[in-house]
Each structure stands twice: as structure tokens, then as C-alpha cells.
XYZ file of C-alpha atoms in Angstrom:
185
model
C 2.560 16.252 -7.112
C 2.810 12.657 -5.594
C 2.383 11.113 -3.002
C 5.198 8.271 -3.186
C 9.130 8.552 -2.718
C 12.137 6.762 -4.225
C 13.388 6.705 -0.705
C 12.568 5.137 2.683
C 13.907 8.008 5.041
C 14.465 7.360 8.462
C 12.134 10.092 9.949
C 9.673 9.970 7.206
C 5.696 9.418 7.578
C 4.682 8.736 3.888
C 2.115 6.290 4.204
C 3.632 3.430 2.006
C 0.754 1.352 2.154
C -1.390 3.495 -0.149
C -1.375 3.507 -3.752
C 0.676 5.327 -5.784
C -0.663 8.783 -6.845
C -0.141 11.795 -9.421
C -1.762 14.907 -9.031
C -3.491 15.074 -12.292
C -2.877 17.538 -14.726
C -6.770 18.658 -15.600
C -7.134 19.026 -11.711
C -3.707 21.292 -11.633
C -5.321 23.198 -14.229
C -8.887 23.635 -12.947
C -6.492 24.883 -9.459
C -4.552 27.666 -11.250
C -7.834 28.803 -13.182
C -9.281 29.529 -10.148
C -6.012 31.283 -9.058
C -6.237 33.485 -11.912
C -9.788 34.092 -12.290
C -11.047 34.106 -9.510
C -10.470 36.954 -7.148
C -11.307 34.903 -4.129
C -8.491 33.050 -4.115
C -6.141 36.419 -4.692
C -4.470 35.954 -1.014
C -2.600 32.506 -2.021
C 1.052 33.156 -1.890
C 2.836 29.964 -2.590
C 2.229 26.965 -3.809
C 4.661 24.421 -2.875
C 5.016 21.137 -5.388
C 5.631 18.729 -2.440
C 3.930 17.255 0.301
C 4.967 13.303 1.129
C 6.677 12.580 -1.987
C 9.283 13.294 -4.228
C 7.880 15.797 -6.708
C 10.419 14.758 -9.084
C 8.921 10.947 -9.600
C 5.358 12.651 -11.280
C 5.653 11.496 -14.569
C 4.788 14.266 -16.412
C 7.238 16.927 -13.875
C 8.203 19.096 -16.205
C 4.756 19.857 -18.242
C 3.698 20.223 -15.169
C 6.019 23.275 -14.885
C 4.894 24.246 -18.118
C 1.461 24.429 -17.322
C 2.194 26.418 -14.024
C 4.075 28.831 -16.217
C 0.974 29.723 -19.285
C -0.764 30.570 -16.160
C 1.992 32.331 -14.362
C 1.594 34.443 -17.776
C -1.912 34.813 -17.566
C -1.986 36.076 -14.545
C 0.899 38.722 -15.516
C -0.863 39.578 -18.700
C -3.664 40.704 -16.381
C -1.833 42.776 -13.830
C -2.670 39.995 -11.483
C -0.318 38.654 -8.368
C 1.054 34.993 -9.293
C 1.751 32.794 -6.044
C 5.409 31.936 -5.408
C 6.286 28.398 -6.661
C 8.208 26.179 -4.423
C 9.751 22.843 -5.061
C 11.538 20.286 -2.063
C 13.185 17.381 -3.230
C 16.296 14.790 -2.135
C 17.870 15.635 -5.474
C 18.465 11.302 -6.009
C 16.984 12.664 -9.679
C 17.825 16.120 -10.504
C 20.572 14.754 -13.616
C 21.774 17.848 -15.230
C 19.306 17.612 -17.541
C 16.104 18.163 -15.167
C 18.427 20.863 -13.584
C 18.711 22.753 -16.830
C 14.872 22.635 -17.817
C 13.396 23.420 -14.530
C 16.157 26.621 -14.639
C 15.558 27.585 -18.195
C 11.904 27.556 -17.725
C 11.781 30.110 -15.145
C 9.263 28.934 -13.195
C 10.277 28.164 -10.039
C 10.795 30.730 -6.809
C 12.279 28.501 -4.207
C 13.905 25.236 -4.435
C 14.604 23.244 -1.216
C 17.204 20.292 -1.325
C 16.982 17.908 1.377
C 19.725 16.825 2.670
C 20.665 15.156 6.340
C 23.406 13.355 8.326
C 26.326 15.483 8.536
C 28.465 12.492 6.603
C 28.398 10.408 3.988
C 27.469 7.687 6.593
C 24.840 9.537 8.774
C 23.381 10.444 5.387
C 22.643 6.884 3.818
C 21.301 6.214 7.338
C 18.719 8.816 7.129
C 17.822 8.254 3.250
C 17.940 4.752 2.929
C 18.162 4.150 -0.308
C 20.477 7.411 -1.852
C 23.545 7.527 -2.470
C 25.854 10.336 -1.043
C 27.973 11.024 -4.132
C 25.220 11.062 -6.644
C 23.090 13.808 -4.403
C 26.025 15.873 -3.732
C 27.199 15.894 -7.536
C 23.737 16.554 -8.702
C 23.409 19.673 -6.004
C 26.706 21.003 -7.412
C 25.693 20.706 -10.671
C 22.584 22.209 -9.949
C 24.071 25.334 -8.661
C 26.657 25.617 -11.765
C 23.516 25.465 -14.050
C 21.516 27.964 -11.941
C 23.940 30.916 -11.280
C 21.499 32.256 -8.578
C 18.240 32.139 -10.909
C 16.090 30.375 -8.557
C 16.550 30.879 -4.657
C 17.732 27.688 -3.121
C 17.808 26.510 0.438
C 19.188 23.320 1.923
C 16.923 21.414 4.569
C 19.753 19.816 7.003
C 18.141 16.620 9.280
C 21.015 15.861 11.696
C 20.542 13.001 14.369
C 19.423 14.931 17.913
C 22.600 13.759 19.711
C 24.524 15.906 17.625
C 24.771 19.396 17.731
C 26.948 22.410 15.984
C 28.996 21.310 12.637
C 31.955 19.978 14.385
C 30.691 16.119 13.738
C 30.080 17.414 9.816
C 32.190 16.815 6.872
C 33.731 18.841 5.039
C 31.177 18.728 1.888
C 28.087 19.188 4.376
C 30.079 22.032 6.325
C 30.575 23.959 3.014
C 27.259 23.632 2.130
C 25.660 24.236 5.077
C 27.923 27.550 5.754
C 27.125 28.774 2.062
C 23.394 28.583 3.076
C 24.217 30.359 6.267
C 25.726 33.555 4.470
C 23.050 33.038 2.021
C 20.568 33.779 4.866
C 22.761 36.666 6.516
C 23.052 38.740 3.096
């Protein structure tokens, strides 16, 4: 959806010398079109609203959604297969707000918060620019608002010199372990 973050991560290879882009919504359109009319493209099974940028900075995020939805419907309407819809994002701007749209639209599969460091610390580190406190509110609020709606599933960067959860706080070891009996059940 772009291709520019509101972050500077450590590990990251967003090309920040390019200019700032939004997938445009007459091109999103023309690309679920040919998802629902036209059978060559039946074997598609996700589509995943990231790639190099936060999804969450398009300007237009959650018409966007919208869109994907009338032709989620379409494609129901006709007996035909709709891909899975994915989302990854680092949460700086999922407010309780965007967390209640994107779950009362009931669009999305999958979402994917990434997350990294193991502390508060490592964390800001790794994301330069977010803040620990505002990310970790906004994924609890998140999960109040969603009640198990959409599937979610934490991506965990931790430094390569550490290894297990023993280095973790407490807030990253609780999340990390509900995503591990998430996965087990």
C-alpha cells in the first residue's frame, strides 16, 4: 500500500531515497477485477497489504479496506474463492479507533504486529523512532477490540546474540507465549 515507513528500523531495507508512494486506488481496483472476473487469476490465495512500508501511513487505509471488501462480496455473490487478506504493521498507529474499523469491517484474515527487542530498550533500538508504551498499549487494545475476529500473529526480531526468552521482559514474554499456545491449539 506504500512504500514509506514512520520508522527507521535497524534491520530494515526500505529504500529511503525514493519518493514517497501510494498504491492507487483505480489500480487496486483494476487488481481485484481481475481477481474476480477473471478465472486466470483463480489460484491467488492472499494478498498481503505490506511490502516495505507501513500500510497504515496510505492515506486513504481504510477505503482501501472498503474497496477490498465490495469485491470480497462480489466474488461471494458469485460462488467464487476470495484470496485471504493480510495486513503487517509496527502498530506506532493502530489508535483504538483504526483498531475498531479495520475489526468491524470484517475484512481482514491475518494481521501481523511487528514487534522486536525483547525490552523496552532492545525495542527502541530496533525501531528507531517508536515508542515502547504506545505499541504495546495499542496491541492490547487491539486485542480487547478484536475478541479473536481476525487471526493475529506477532513477528518477534530479537538481536542474534540472544537466544530463548530468558533476556525478555515480562510484557514481551506474555506476548510472545500467548502466540506460542496460539500456534499449538
Amino acid at each position: 500500500l506504500t512504500n514509506y515507513c514512520n520508522l527507521n528500523c535497524k534491520w530494515c531495507a526500505i529504500d529511503r531515497t525514493k519518493k514517497k508512494e501510494n498504491l492507487d486506488k483505480n489500480l487496486l481496483e483494476k487488481i481485484l477485477k481481475n481477481l474476480v472476473f477473471d478465472r486466470r487469476f483463480k489460484n491467488i490465495r492472499s494478498i498481503r497489504l505490506w511490502c516495505f512500508g507501513e500500510p497504515l501511513l496510505h492515506p486513504d487505509f481504510v477505503e482501501i479496506l472498503k474497496i477490498i471488501k465490495e469485491y470480497k462480496q462480489m466474488a461471494l455473490e458469485k460462488n467464487i474463492k476470495f484470496p485471504k487478506i493480510m495486513l503487517s504493521t509496527n502498530m506506532t498507529l493502530l489508535d483504538k479507533d483504526l483498531s475498531k474499523k479495520i475489526v468491524d469491517l470484517e475484512i481482514l484474515n491475518e494481521i501481523r504486529f511487528s514487534i522486536g527487542g525483547g525490552s523496552k530498550e532492545k525495542f527502541e533500538e530496533i525501531r528507531k523512532g517508536a515508542k515502547w508504551e504506545r505499541v504495546y498499549k495499542n496491541l492490547l487494545d487491539f486485542k480487547k477490540i478484536n475478541k479473536g475476529k481476525i487471526k493475529t500473529t506477532i513477528v518477534c526480531i530479537i538481536d542474534n546474540k540472544e537466544y530463548g526468552t530468558n533476556f525478555m521482559t515480562k510484557e514481551f514474554k506474555s506476548i510472545l507465549e500467548e502466540e506460542i499456545k496460539k500456534s499449538k491449539s
